[in-house]
């Protein structure tokens, strides 16, 4: 059944994705509710829960400006077991010792900083035009190239009721695979481990405290109520406002570059006090870069 209403504005839903569903399921629900194109920033595996920013309408044009965002996770690693997916949803193979907390803490510094990380084969990484998980499920033998990622900190928080499980707080850059951290930490300790639980608590400016539960979206709220949960794009873009004279405003909205004394970089662009999009200044010249309205 199609909704007749369409949302009239754009921005972001900061959704708390539950474990057990795909990120695409969340996006598809947002598309149906709003009647406009939507997309998520940073896939969460079905096993994972937590912060999933969803761009609504023209806000999806801004994704490139959030690529460098930092993320935070709370992850559970189970030691003494491995799997083809590097998490507990795969084919489990038991074997390996259970390290002590002291051994784990001593090993963590080797994983922090700019490190080369091999992504899991069961991932959305592109391999000659196909997703890694598609090739892995088809039994194709392939290798993924290491990628440079930033891991700012890993803290051992404690254990669960299971003696072979440990809980970690991880602060990292975009593109980091937490499943790969489980594998690499275990290898450093001469054992095996898989990720058995994961919750994203922060993705750039989007935080756990300000999420809306997916269950709220499942209530099929009318558009007027949905808009109350929509975060305006200008609120989350980390840019200053471009200051324009009246004469230069006319020029820039006609596609022309204008002189400015503001520093080179990206700026939020407003037309008649309404957020218009993104402008860029290069060598003292400002020009509209992304139009949103």
PDB file of N, CA and C in Angstrom, residues 154-245:
ATOM      1  N   UNK A 154      40.658   1.682  22.502  1.00  0.00           N
ATOM      2  CA  UNK A 154      39.888   0.475  22.842  1.00  0.00           C
ATOM      3  C   UNK A 154      40.028   0.271  24.331  1.00  0.00           C
ATOM      4  N   UNK A 155      38.906   0.220  25.010  1.00  0.00           N
ATOM      5  CA  UNK A 155      38.915   0.070  26.467  1.00  0.00           C
ATOM      6  C   UNK A 155      38.183  -1.219  26.860  1.00  0.00           C
ATOM      7  N   UNK A 156      38.814  -2.017  27.686  1.00  0.00           N
ATOM      8  CA  UNK A 156      38.160  -3.206  28.219  1.00  0.00           C
ATOM      9  C   UNK A 156      37.226  -2.775  29.342  1.00  0.00           C
ATOM     10  N   UNK A 157      35.928  -2.987  29.154  1.00  0.00           N
ATOM     11  CA  UNK A 157      34.941  -2.566  30.152  1.00  0.00           C
ATOM     12  C   UNK A 157      34.688  -3.632  31.206  1.00  0.00           C
ATOM     13  N   UNK A 158      34.802  -4.902  30.815  1.00  0.00           N
ATOM     14  CA  UNK A 158      34.528  -5.970  31.768  1.00  0.00           C
ATOM     15  C   UNK A 158      34.102  -7.235  31.058  1.00  0.00           C
ATOM     16  N   UNK A 159      33.386  -8.087  31.777  1.00  0.00           N
ATOM     17  CA  UNK A 159      32.974  -9.372  31.215  1.00  0.00           C
ATOM     18  C   UNK A 159      31.454  -9.520  31.326  1.00  0.00           C
ATOM     19  N   UNK A 160      30.929 -10.558  30.690  1.00  0.00           N
ATOM     20  CA  UNK A 160      29.521 -10.904  30.818  1.00  0.00           C
ATOM     21  C   UNK A 160      29.423 -12.076  31.789  1.00  0.00           C
ATOM     22  N   UNK A 161      28.261 -12.718  31.800  1.00  0.00           N
ATOM     23  CA  UNK A 161      28.118 -13.886  32.675  1.00  0.00           C
ATOM     24  C   UNK A 161      28.876 -15.090  32.130  1.00  0.00           C
ATOM     25  N   UNK A 162      29.357 -14.986  30.907  1.00  0.00           N
ATOM     26  CA  UNK A 162      30.142 -16.070  30.309  1.00  0.00           C
ATOM     27  C   UNK A 162      31.630 -15.790  30.469  1.00  0.00           C
ATOM     28  N   UNK A 163      32.366 -16.770  30.921  1.00  0.00           N
ATOM     29  CA  UNK A 163      33.769 -16.544  31.242  1.00  0.00           C
ATOM     30  C   UNK A 163      34.635 -16.243  30.027  1.00  0.00           C
ATOM     31  N   UNK A 164      34.172 -16.605  28.827  1.00  0.00           N
ATOM     32  CA  UNK A 164      34.985 -16.363  27.625  1.00  0.00           C
ATOM     33  C   UNK A 164      34.570 -15.100  26.867  1.00  0.00           C
ATOM     34  N   UNK A 165      33.673 -14.280  27.441  1.00  0.00           N
ATOM     35  CA  UNK A 165      33.232 -13.057  26.784  1.00  0.00           C
ATOM     36  C   UNK A 165      33.770 -11.823  27.507  1.00  0.00           C
ATOM     37  N   UNK A 166      34.194 -10.840  26.704  1.00  0.00           N
ATOM     38  CA  UNK A 166      34.656  -9.566  27.244  1.00  0.00           C
ATOM     39  C   UNK A 166      33.980  -8.432  26.476  1.00  0.00           C
ATOM     40  N   UNK A 167      33.721  -7.336  27.186  1.00  0.00           N
ATOM     41  CA  UNK A 167      33.025  -6.186  26.603  1.00  0.00           C
ATOM     42  C   UNK A 167      34.016  -5.033  26.451  1.00  0.00           C
ATOM     43  N   UNK A 168      33.975  -4.382  25.273  1.00  0.00           N
ATOM     44  CA  UNK A 168      34.925  -3.317  24.960  1.00  0.00           C
ATOM     45  C   UNK A 168      34.190  -2.058  24.501  1.00  0.00           C
ATOM     46  N   UNK A 169      34.790  -0.914  24.825  1.00  0.00           N
ATOM     47  CA  UNK A 169      34.345   0.366  24.261  1.00  0.00           C
ATOM     48  C   UNK A 169      35.378   0.767  23.224  1.00  0.00           C
ATOM     49  N   UNK A 170      34.922   1.026  21.986  1.00  0.00           N
ATOM     50  CA  UNK A 170      35.829   1.283  20.874  1.00  0.00           C
ATOM     51  C   UNK A 170      35.511   2.629  20.243  1.00  0.00           C
ATOM     52  N   UNK A 171      36.542   3.451  20.123  1.00  0.00           N
ATOM     53  CA  UNK A 171      36.437   4.762  19.488  1.00  0.00           C
ATOM     54  C   UNK A 171      37.293   4.713  18.225  1.00  0.00           C
ATOM     55  N   UNK A 172      36.673   4.892  17.065  1.00  0.00           N
ATOM     56  CA  UNK A 172      37.402   4.696  15.813  1.00  0.00           C
ATOM     57  C   UNK A 172      36.891   5.631  14.726  1.00  0.00           C
ATOM     58  N   UNK A 173      37.589   5.623  13.591  1.00  0.00           N
ATOM     59  CA  UNK A 173      37.171   6.395  12.438  1.00  0.00           C
ATOM     60  C   UNK A 173      36.231   5.601  11.555  1.00  0.00           C
ATOM     61  N   UNK A 174      35.629   6.268  10.579  1.00  0.00           N
ATOM     62  CA  UNK A 174      34.733   5.597   9.653  1.00  0.00           C
ATOM     63  C   UNK A 174      35.451   4.529   8.848  1.00  0.00           C
ATOM     64  N   UNK A 175      34.716   3.478   8.492  1.00  0.00           N
ATOM     65  CA  UNK A 175      35.285   2.408   7.686  1.00  0.00           C
ATOM     66  C   UNK A 175      35.979   1.318   8.464  1.00  0.00           C
ATOM     67  N   UNK A 176      35.992   1.429   9.795  1.00  0.00           N
ATOM     68  CA  UNK A 176      36.625   0.415  10.638  1.00  0.00           C
ATOM     69  C   UNK A 176      35.661  -0.742  10.866  1.00  0.00           C
ATOM     70  N   UNK A 177      36.154  -1.964  10.739  1.00  0.00           N
ATOM     71  CA  UNK A 177      35.337  -3.150  10.991  1.00  0.00           C
ATOM     72  C   UNK A 177      35.622  -3.671  12.402  1.00  0.00           C
ATOM     73  N   UNK A 178      34.596  -3.680  13.232  1.00  0.00           N
ATOM     74  CA  UNK A 178      34.765  -4.147  14.612  1.00  0.00           C
ATOM     75  C   UNK A 178      35.020  -5.654  14.630  1.00  0.00           C
ATOM     76  N   UNK A 179      34.426  -6.383  13.697  1.00  0.00           N
ATOM     77  CA  UNK A 179      34.692  -7.830  13.607  1.00  0.00           C
ATOM     78  C   UNK A 179      36.172  -8.103  13.351  1.00  0.00           C
ATOM     79  N   UNK A 180      36.791  -7.248  12.545  1.00  0.00           N
ATOM     80  CA  UNK A 180      38.218  -7.421  12.266  1.00  0.00           C
ATOM     81  C   UNK A 180      39.062  -7.127  13.502  1.00  0.00           C
ATOM     82  N   UNK A 181      38.602  -6.201  14.344  1.00  0.00           N
ATOM     83  CA  UNK A 181      39.322  -5.925  15.591  1.00  0.00           C
ATOM     84  C   UNK A 181      39.301  -7.157  16.493  1.00  0.00           C
ATOM     85  N   UNK A 182      38.153  -7.846  16.545  1.00  0.00           N
ATOM     86  CA  UNK A 182      38.060  -9.078  17.343  1.00  0.00           C
ATOM     87  C   UNK A 182      39.079 -10.104  16.853  1.00  0.00           C
ATOM     88  N   UNK A 183      39.133 -10.290  15.546  1.00  0.00           N
ATOM     89  CA  UNK A 183      40.084 -11.238  14.954  1.00  0.00           C
ATOM     90  C   UNK A 183      41.526 -10.838  15.253  1.00  0.00           C
ATOM     91  N   UNK A 184      41.844  -9.543  15.039  1.00  0.00           N
ATOM     92  CA  UNK A 184      43.223  -9.089  15.182  1.00  0.00           C
ATOM     93  C   UNK A 184      43.683  -9.109  16.638  1.00  0.00           C
ATOM     94  N   UNK A 185      42.779  -8.755  17.560  1.00  0.00           N
ATOM     95  CA  UNK A 185      43.123  -8.822  18.981  1.00  0.00           C
ATOM     96  C   UNK A 185      43.424 -10.262  19.378  1.00  0.00           C
ATOM     97  N   UNK A 186      42.592 -11.175  18.937  1.00  0.00           N
ATOM     98  CA  UNK A 186      42.796 -12.589  19.263  1.00  0.00           C
ATOM     99  C   UNK A 186      44.114 -13.101  18.685  1.00  0.00           C
ATOM    100  N   UNK A 187      44.434 -12.720  17.460  1.00  0.00           N
ATOM    101  CA  UNK A 187      45.692 -13.164  16.856  1.00  0.00           C
ATOM    102  C   UNK A 187      46.891 -12.660  17.641  1.00  0.00           C
ATOM    103  N   UNK A 188      46.790 -11.426  18.142  1.00  0.00           N
ATOM    104  CA  UNK A 188      47.855 -10.871  18.977  1.00  0.00           C
ATOM    105  C   UNK A 188      48.049 -11.708  20.242  1.00  0.00           C
ATOM    106  N   UNK A 189      46.969 -12.320  20.715  1.00  0.00           N
ATOM    107  CA  UNK A 189      46.993 -13.127  21.937  1.00  0.00           C
ATOM    108  C   UNK A 189      47.131 -14.627  21.643  1.00  0.00           C
ATOM    109  N   UNK A 190      47.419 -14.953  20.364  1.00  0.00           N
ATOM    110  CA  UNK A 190      47.600 -16.354  19.944  1.00  0.00           C
ATOM    111  C   UNK A 190      46.373 -17.221  20.236  1.00  0.00           C
ATOM    112  N   UNK A 191      45.203 -16.646  19.952  1.00  0.00           N
ATOM    113  CA  UNK A 191      43.966 -17.407  20.137  1.00  0.00           C
ATOM    114  C   UNK A 191      42.960 -16.988  19.063  1.00  0.00           C
ATOM    115  N   UNK A 192      41.700 -17.302  19.271  1.00  0.00           N
ATOM    116  CA  UNK A 192      40.637 -16.939  18.338  1.00  0.00           C
ATOM    117  C   UNK A 192      39.554 -16.152  19.067  1.00  0.00           C
ATOM    118  N   UNK A 193      38.804 -15.367  18.301  1.00  0.00           N
ATOM    119  CA  UNK A 193      37.670 -14.637  18.881  1.00  0.00           C
ATOM    120  C   UNK A 193      36.728 -14.197  17.780  1.00  0.00           C
ATOM    121  N   UNK A 194      35.459 -14.060  18.134  1.00  0.00           N
ATOM    122  CA  UNK A 194      34.455 -13.509  17.228  1.00  0.00           C
ATOM    123  C   UNK A 194      33.719 -12.384  17.942  1.00  0.00           C
ATOM    124  N   UNK A 195      33.131 -11.500  17.168  1.00  0.00           N
ATOM    125  CA  UNK A 195      32.253 -10.477  17.726  1.00  0.00           C
ATOM    126  C   UNK A 195      30.882 -11.110  17.957  1.00  0.00           C
ATOM    127  N   UNK A 196      30.391 -11.048  19.171  1.00  0.00           N
ATOM    128  CA  UNK A 196      29.107 -11.687  19.477  1.00  0.00           C
ATOM    129  C   UNK A 196      27.996 -10.690  19.787  1.00  0.00           C
ATOM    130  N   UNK A 197      28.328  -9.427  19.945  1.00  0.00           N
ATOM    131  CA  UNK A 197      27.315  -8.384  20.133  1.00  0.00           C
ATOM    132  C   UNK A 197      27.956  -7.053  19.796  1.00  0.00           C
ATOM    133  N   UNK A 198      27.137  -6.119  19.293  1.00  0.00           N
ATOM    134  CA  UNK A 198      27.666  -4.800  18.932  1.00  0.00           C
ATOM    135  C   UNK A 198      26.561  -3.760  19.022  1.00  0.00           C
ATOM    136  N   UNK A 199      26.919  -2.623  19.618  1.00  0.00           N
ATOM    137  CA  UNK A 199      26.000  -1.482  19.658  1.00  0.00           C
ATOM    138  C   UNK A 199      26.776  -0.216  19.312  1.00  0.00           C
ATOM    139  N   UNK A 200      26.301   0.499  18.293  1.00  0.00           N
ATOM    140  CA  UNK A 200      26.939   1.778  17.952  1.00  0.00           C
ATOM    141  C   UNK A 200      26.298   2.868  18.800  1.00  0.00           C
ATOM    142  N   UNK A 201      27.104   3.594  19.534  1.00  0.00           N
ATOM    143  CA  UNK A 201      26.603   4.621  20.437  1.00  0.00           C
ATOM    144  C   UNK A 201      26.808   6.031  19.898  1.00  0.00           C
ATOM    145  N   UNK A 202      27.648   6.150  18.847  1.00  0.00           N
ATOM    146  CA  UNK A 202      27.902   7.474  18.269  1.00  0.00           C
ATOM    147  C   UNK A 202      28.361   7.313  16.832  1.00  0.00           C
ATOM    148  N   UNK A 203      27.864   8.195  15.958  1.00  0.00           N
ATOM    149  CA  UNK A 203      28.319   8.267  14.573  1.00  0.00           C
ATOM    150  C   UNK A 203      28.407   9.735  14.208  1.00  0.00           C
ATOM    151  N   UNK A 204      29.602  10.313  14.358  1.00  0.00           N
ATOM    152  CA  UNK A 204      29.770  11.746  14.154  1.00  0.00           C
ATOM    153  C   UNK A 204      28.962  12.529  15.165  1.00  0.00           C
ATOM    154  N   UNK A 205      28.107  13.436  14.681  1.00  0.00           N
ATOM    155  CA  UNK A 205      27.290  14.254  15.588  1.00  0.00           C
ATOM    156  C   UNK A 205      26.055  13.516  16.081  1.00  0.00           C
ATOM    157  N   UNK A 206      25.782  12.346  15.529  1.00  0.00           N
ATOM    158  CA  UNK A 206      24.595  11.580  15.914  1.00  0.00           C
ATOM    159  C   UNK A 206      24.940  10.668  17.092  1.00  0.00           C
ATOM    160  N   UNK A 207      24.194  10.807  18.177  1.00  0.00           N
ATOM    161  CA  UNK A 207      24.501  10.070  19.397  1.00  0.00           C
ATOM    162  C   UNK A 207      23.328   9.205  19.849  1.00  0.00           C
ATOM    163  N   UNK A 208      23.653   8.224  20.678  1.00  0.00           N
ATOM    164  CA  UNK A 208      22.666   7.275  21.196  1.00  0.00           C
ATOM    165  C   UNK A 208      21.561   7.977  21.982  1.00  0.00           C
ATOM    166  N   UNK A 209      21.932   9.016  22.714  1.00  0.00           N
ATOM    167  CA  UNK A 209      20.962   9.699  23.582  1.00  0.00           C
ATOM    168  C   UNK A 209      19.839  10.373  22.801  1.00  0.00           C
ATOM    169  N   UNK A 210      20.097  10.679  21.526  1.00  0.00           N
ATOM    170  CA  UNK A 210      19.108  11.426  20.745  1.00  0.00           C
ATOM    171  C   UNK A 210      18.514  10.608  19.606  1.00  0.00           C
ATOM    172  N   UNK A 211      18.559   9.286  19.745  1.00  0.00           N
ATOM    173  CA  UNK A 211      17.964   8.439  18.714  1.00  0.00           C
ATOM    174  C   UNK A 211      16.449   8.322  18.893  1.00  0.00           C
ATOM    175  N   UNK A 212      15.793   7.899  17.809  1.00  0.00           N
ATOM    176  CA  UNK A 212      14.382   7.526  17.902  1.00  0.00           C
ATOM    177  C   UNK A 212      14.312   6.015  17.676  1.00  0.00           C
ATOM    178  N   UNK A 213      13.526   5.296  18.486  1.00  0.00           N
ATOM    179  CA  UNK A 213      13.455   3.848  18.327  1.00  0.00           C
ATOM    180  C   UNK A 213      12.790   3.459  17.010  1.00  0.00           C
ATOM    181  N   UNK A 214      13.280   2.381  16.396  1.00  0.00           N
ATOM    182  CA  UNK A 214      12.683   1.903  15.149  1.00  0.00           C
ATOM    183  C   UNK A 214      11.209   1.568  15.355  1.00  0.00           C
ATOM    184  N   UNK A 215      10.857   1.140  16.569  1.00  0.00           N
ATOM    185  CA  UNK A 215       9.459   0.806  16.869  1.00  0.00           C
ATOM    186  C   UNK A 215       8.539   2.000  16.640  1.00  0.00           C
ATOM    187  N   UNK A 216       9.070   3.212  16.807  1.00  0.00           N
ATOM    188  CA  UNK A 216       8.275   4.411  16.571  1.00  0.00           C
ATOM    189  C   UNK A 216       7.929   4.536  15.086  1.00  0.00           C
ATOM    190  N   UNK A 217       8.892   4.212  14.219  1.00  0.00           N
ATOM    191  CA  UNK A 217       8.644   4.272  12.779  1.00  0.00           C
ATOM    192  C   UNK A 217       7.645   3.209  12.342  1.00  0.00           C
ATOM    193  N   UNK A 218       7.624   2.101  13.057  1.00  0.00           N
ATOM    194  CA  UNK A 218       6.702   1.019  12.712  1.00  0.00           C
ATOM    195  C   UNK A 218       5.250   1.378  13.014  1.00  0.00           C
ATOM    196  N   UNK A 219       5.034   2.461  13.714  1.00  0.00           N
ATOM    197  CA  UNK A 219       3.671   2.885  14.032  1.00  0.00           C
ATOM    198  C   UNK A 219       3.004   3.618  12.870  1.00  0.00           C
ATOM    199  N   UNK A 220       3.757   3.803  11.768  1.00  0.00           N
ATOM    200  CA  UNK A 220       3.220   4.459  10.571  1.00  0.00           C
ATOM    201  C   UNK A 220       2.647   5.835  10.895  1.00  0.00           C
ATOM    202  N   UNK A 221       3.471   6.656  11.508  1.00  0.00           N
ATOM    203  CA  UNK A 221       3.036   7.995  11.897  1.00  0.00           C
ATOM    204  C   UNK A 221       2.714   8.851  10.676  1.00  0.00           C
ATOM    205  N   UNK A 222       1.766   9.754  10.805  1.00  0.00           N
ATOM    206  CA  UNK A 222       1.492  10.691   9.703  1.00  0.00           C
ATOM    207  C   UNK A 222       2.691  11.612   9.496  1.00  0.00           C
ATOM    208  N   UNK A 223       2.795  12.180   8.298  1.00  0.00           N
ATOM    209  CA  UNK A 223       3.943  13.005   7.944  1.00  0.00           C
ATOM    210  C   UNK A 223       4.146  14.160   8.920  1.00  0.00           C
ATOM    211  N   UNK A 224       3.077  14.781   9.347  1.00  0.00           N
ATOM    212  CA  UNK A 224       3.184  15.931  10.260  1.00  0.00           C
ATOM    213  C   UNK A 224       3.900  15.548  11.553  1.00  0.00           C
ATOM    214  N   UNK A 225       3.643  14.346  12.055  1.00  0.00           N
ATOM    215  CA  UNK A 225       4.323  13.888  13.275  1.00  0.00           C
ATOM    216  C   UNK A 225       5.752  13.467  12.979  1.00  0.00           C
ATOM    217  N   UNK A 226       5.966  12.852  11.818  1.00  0.00           N
ATOM    218  CA  UNK A 226       7.312  12.436  11.440  1.00  0.00           C
ATOM    219  C   UNK A 226       8.272  13.613  11.397  1.00  0.00           C
ATOM    220  N   UNK A 227       7.807  14.727  10.876  1.00  0.00           N
ATOM    221  CA  UNK A 227       8.659  15.900  10.730  1.00  0.00           C
ATOM    222  C   UNK A 227       9.196  16.389  12.070  1.00  0.00           C
ATOM    223  N   UNK A 228       8.491  16.086  13.152  1.00  0.00           N
ATOM    224  CA  UNK A 228       8.955  16.489  14.476  1.00  0.00           C
ATOM    225  C   UNK A 228      10.245  15.771  14.867  1.00  0.00           C
ATOM    226  N   UNK A 229      10.479  14.591  14.280  1.00  0.00           N
ATOM    227  CA  UNK A 229      11.671  13.820  14.606  1.00  0.00           C
ATOM    228  C   UNK A 229      12.800  14.036  13.603  1.00  0.00           C
ATOM    229  N   UNK A 230      12.549  14.837  12.574  1.00  0.00           N
ATOM    230  CA  UNK A 230      13.536  15.070  11.534  1.00  0.00           C
ATOM    231  C   UNK A 230      14.527  16.143  11.986  1.00  0.00           C
ATOM    232  N   UNK A 231      15.816  15.822  11.926  1.00  0.00           N
ATOM    233  CA  UNK A 231      16.863  16.768  12.299  1.00  0.00           C
ATOM    234  C   UNK A 231      17.233  17.581  11.053  1.00  0.00           C
ATOM    235  N   UNK A 232      17.085  18.906  11.080  1.00  0.00           N
ATOM    236  CA  UNK A 232      17.442  19.711   9.915  1.00  0.00           C
ATOM    237  C   UNK A 232      18.911  19.533   9.539  1.00  0.00           C
ATOM    238  N   UNK A 233      19.188  19.472   8.252  1.00  0.00           N
ATOM    239  CA  UNK A 233      20.566  19.258   7.782  1.00  0.00           C
ATOM    240  C   UNK A 233      21.513  20.328   8.296  1.00  0.00           C
ATOM    241  N   UNK A 234      21.042  21.566   8.364  1.00  0.00           N
ATOM    242  CA  UNK A 234      21.912  22.659   8.792  1.00  0.00           C
ATOM    243  C   UNK A 234      22.355  22.501  10.246  1.00  0.00           C
ATOM    244  N   UNK A 235      21.592  21.724  11.032  1.00  0.00           N
ATOM    245  CA  UNK A 235      21.944  21.530  12.440  1.00  0.00           C
ATOM    246  C   UNK A 235      23.129  20.581  12.620  1.00  0.00           C
ATOM    247  N   UNK A 236      23.345  19.703  11.644  1.00  0.00           N
ATOM    248  CA  UNK A 236      24.383  18.686  11.809  1.00  0.00           C
ATOM    249  C   UNK A 236      25.607  18.914  10.910  1.00  0.00           C
ATOM    250  N   UNK A 237      25.488  19.811   9.927  1.00  0.00           N
ATOM    251  CA  UNK A 237      26.646  20.117   9.091  1.00  0.00           C
ATOM    252  C   UNK A 237      27.653  20.950   9.885  1.00  0.00           C
ATOM    253  N   UNK A 238      28.906  20.523   9.951  1.00  0.00           N
ATOM    254  CA  UNK A 238      29.893  21.208  10.795  1.00  0.00           C
ATOM    255  C   UNK A 238      30.572  22.386  10.099  1.00  0.00           C
ATOM    256  N   UNK A 239      29.786  23.223   9.398  1.00  0.00           N
ATOM    257  CA  UNK A 239      30.354  24.347   8.667  1.00  0.00           C
ATOM    258  C   UNK A 239      29.797  25.666   9.185  1.00  0.00           C
ATOM    259  N   UNK A 240      30.573  26.745   8.987  1.00  0.00           N
ATOM    260  CA  UNK A 240      30.097  28.075   9.321  1.00  0.00           C
ATOM    261  C   UNK A 240      29.189  28.601   8.207  1.00  0.00           C
ATOM    262  N   UNK A 241      28.507  29.684   8.495  1.00  0.00           N
ATOM    263  CA  UNK A 241      27.627  30.314   7.505  1.00  0.00           C
ATOM    264  C   UNK A 241      28.446  31.224   6.599  1.00  0.00           C
ATOM    265  N   UNK A 242      28.169  31.156   5.294  1.00  0.00           N
ATOM    266  CA  UNK A 242      28.818  32.050   4.347  1.00  0.00           C
ATOM    267  C   UNK A 242      28.109  33.402   4.393  1.00  0.00           C
ATOM    268  N   UNK A 243      28.895  34.452   4.656  1.00  0.00           N
ATOM    269  CA  UNK A 243      28.341  35.805   4.731  1.00  0.00           C
ATOM    270  C   UNK A 243      28.445  36.455   3.356  1.00  0.00           C
ATOM    271  N   UNK A 244      27.324  36.945   2.837  1.00  0.00           N
ATOM    272  CA  UNK A 244      27.270  37.525   1.499  1.00  0.00           C
ATOM    273  C   UNK A 244      26.652  38.913   1.513  1.00  0.00           C
ATOM    274  N   UNK A 245      27.158  39.771   0.650  1.00  0.00           N
ATOM    275  CA  UNK A 245      26.482  41.044   0.427  1.00  0.00           C
ATOM    276  C   UNK A 245      25.261  40.774  -0.456  1.00  0.00           C
TER     277      UNK A 245
END
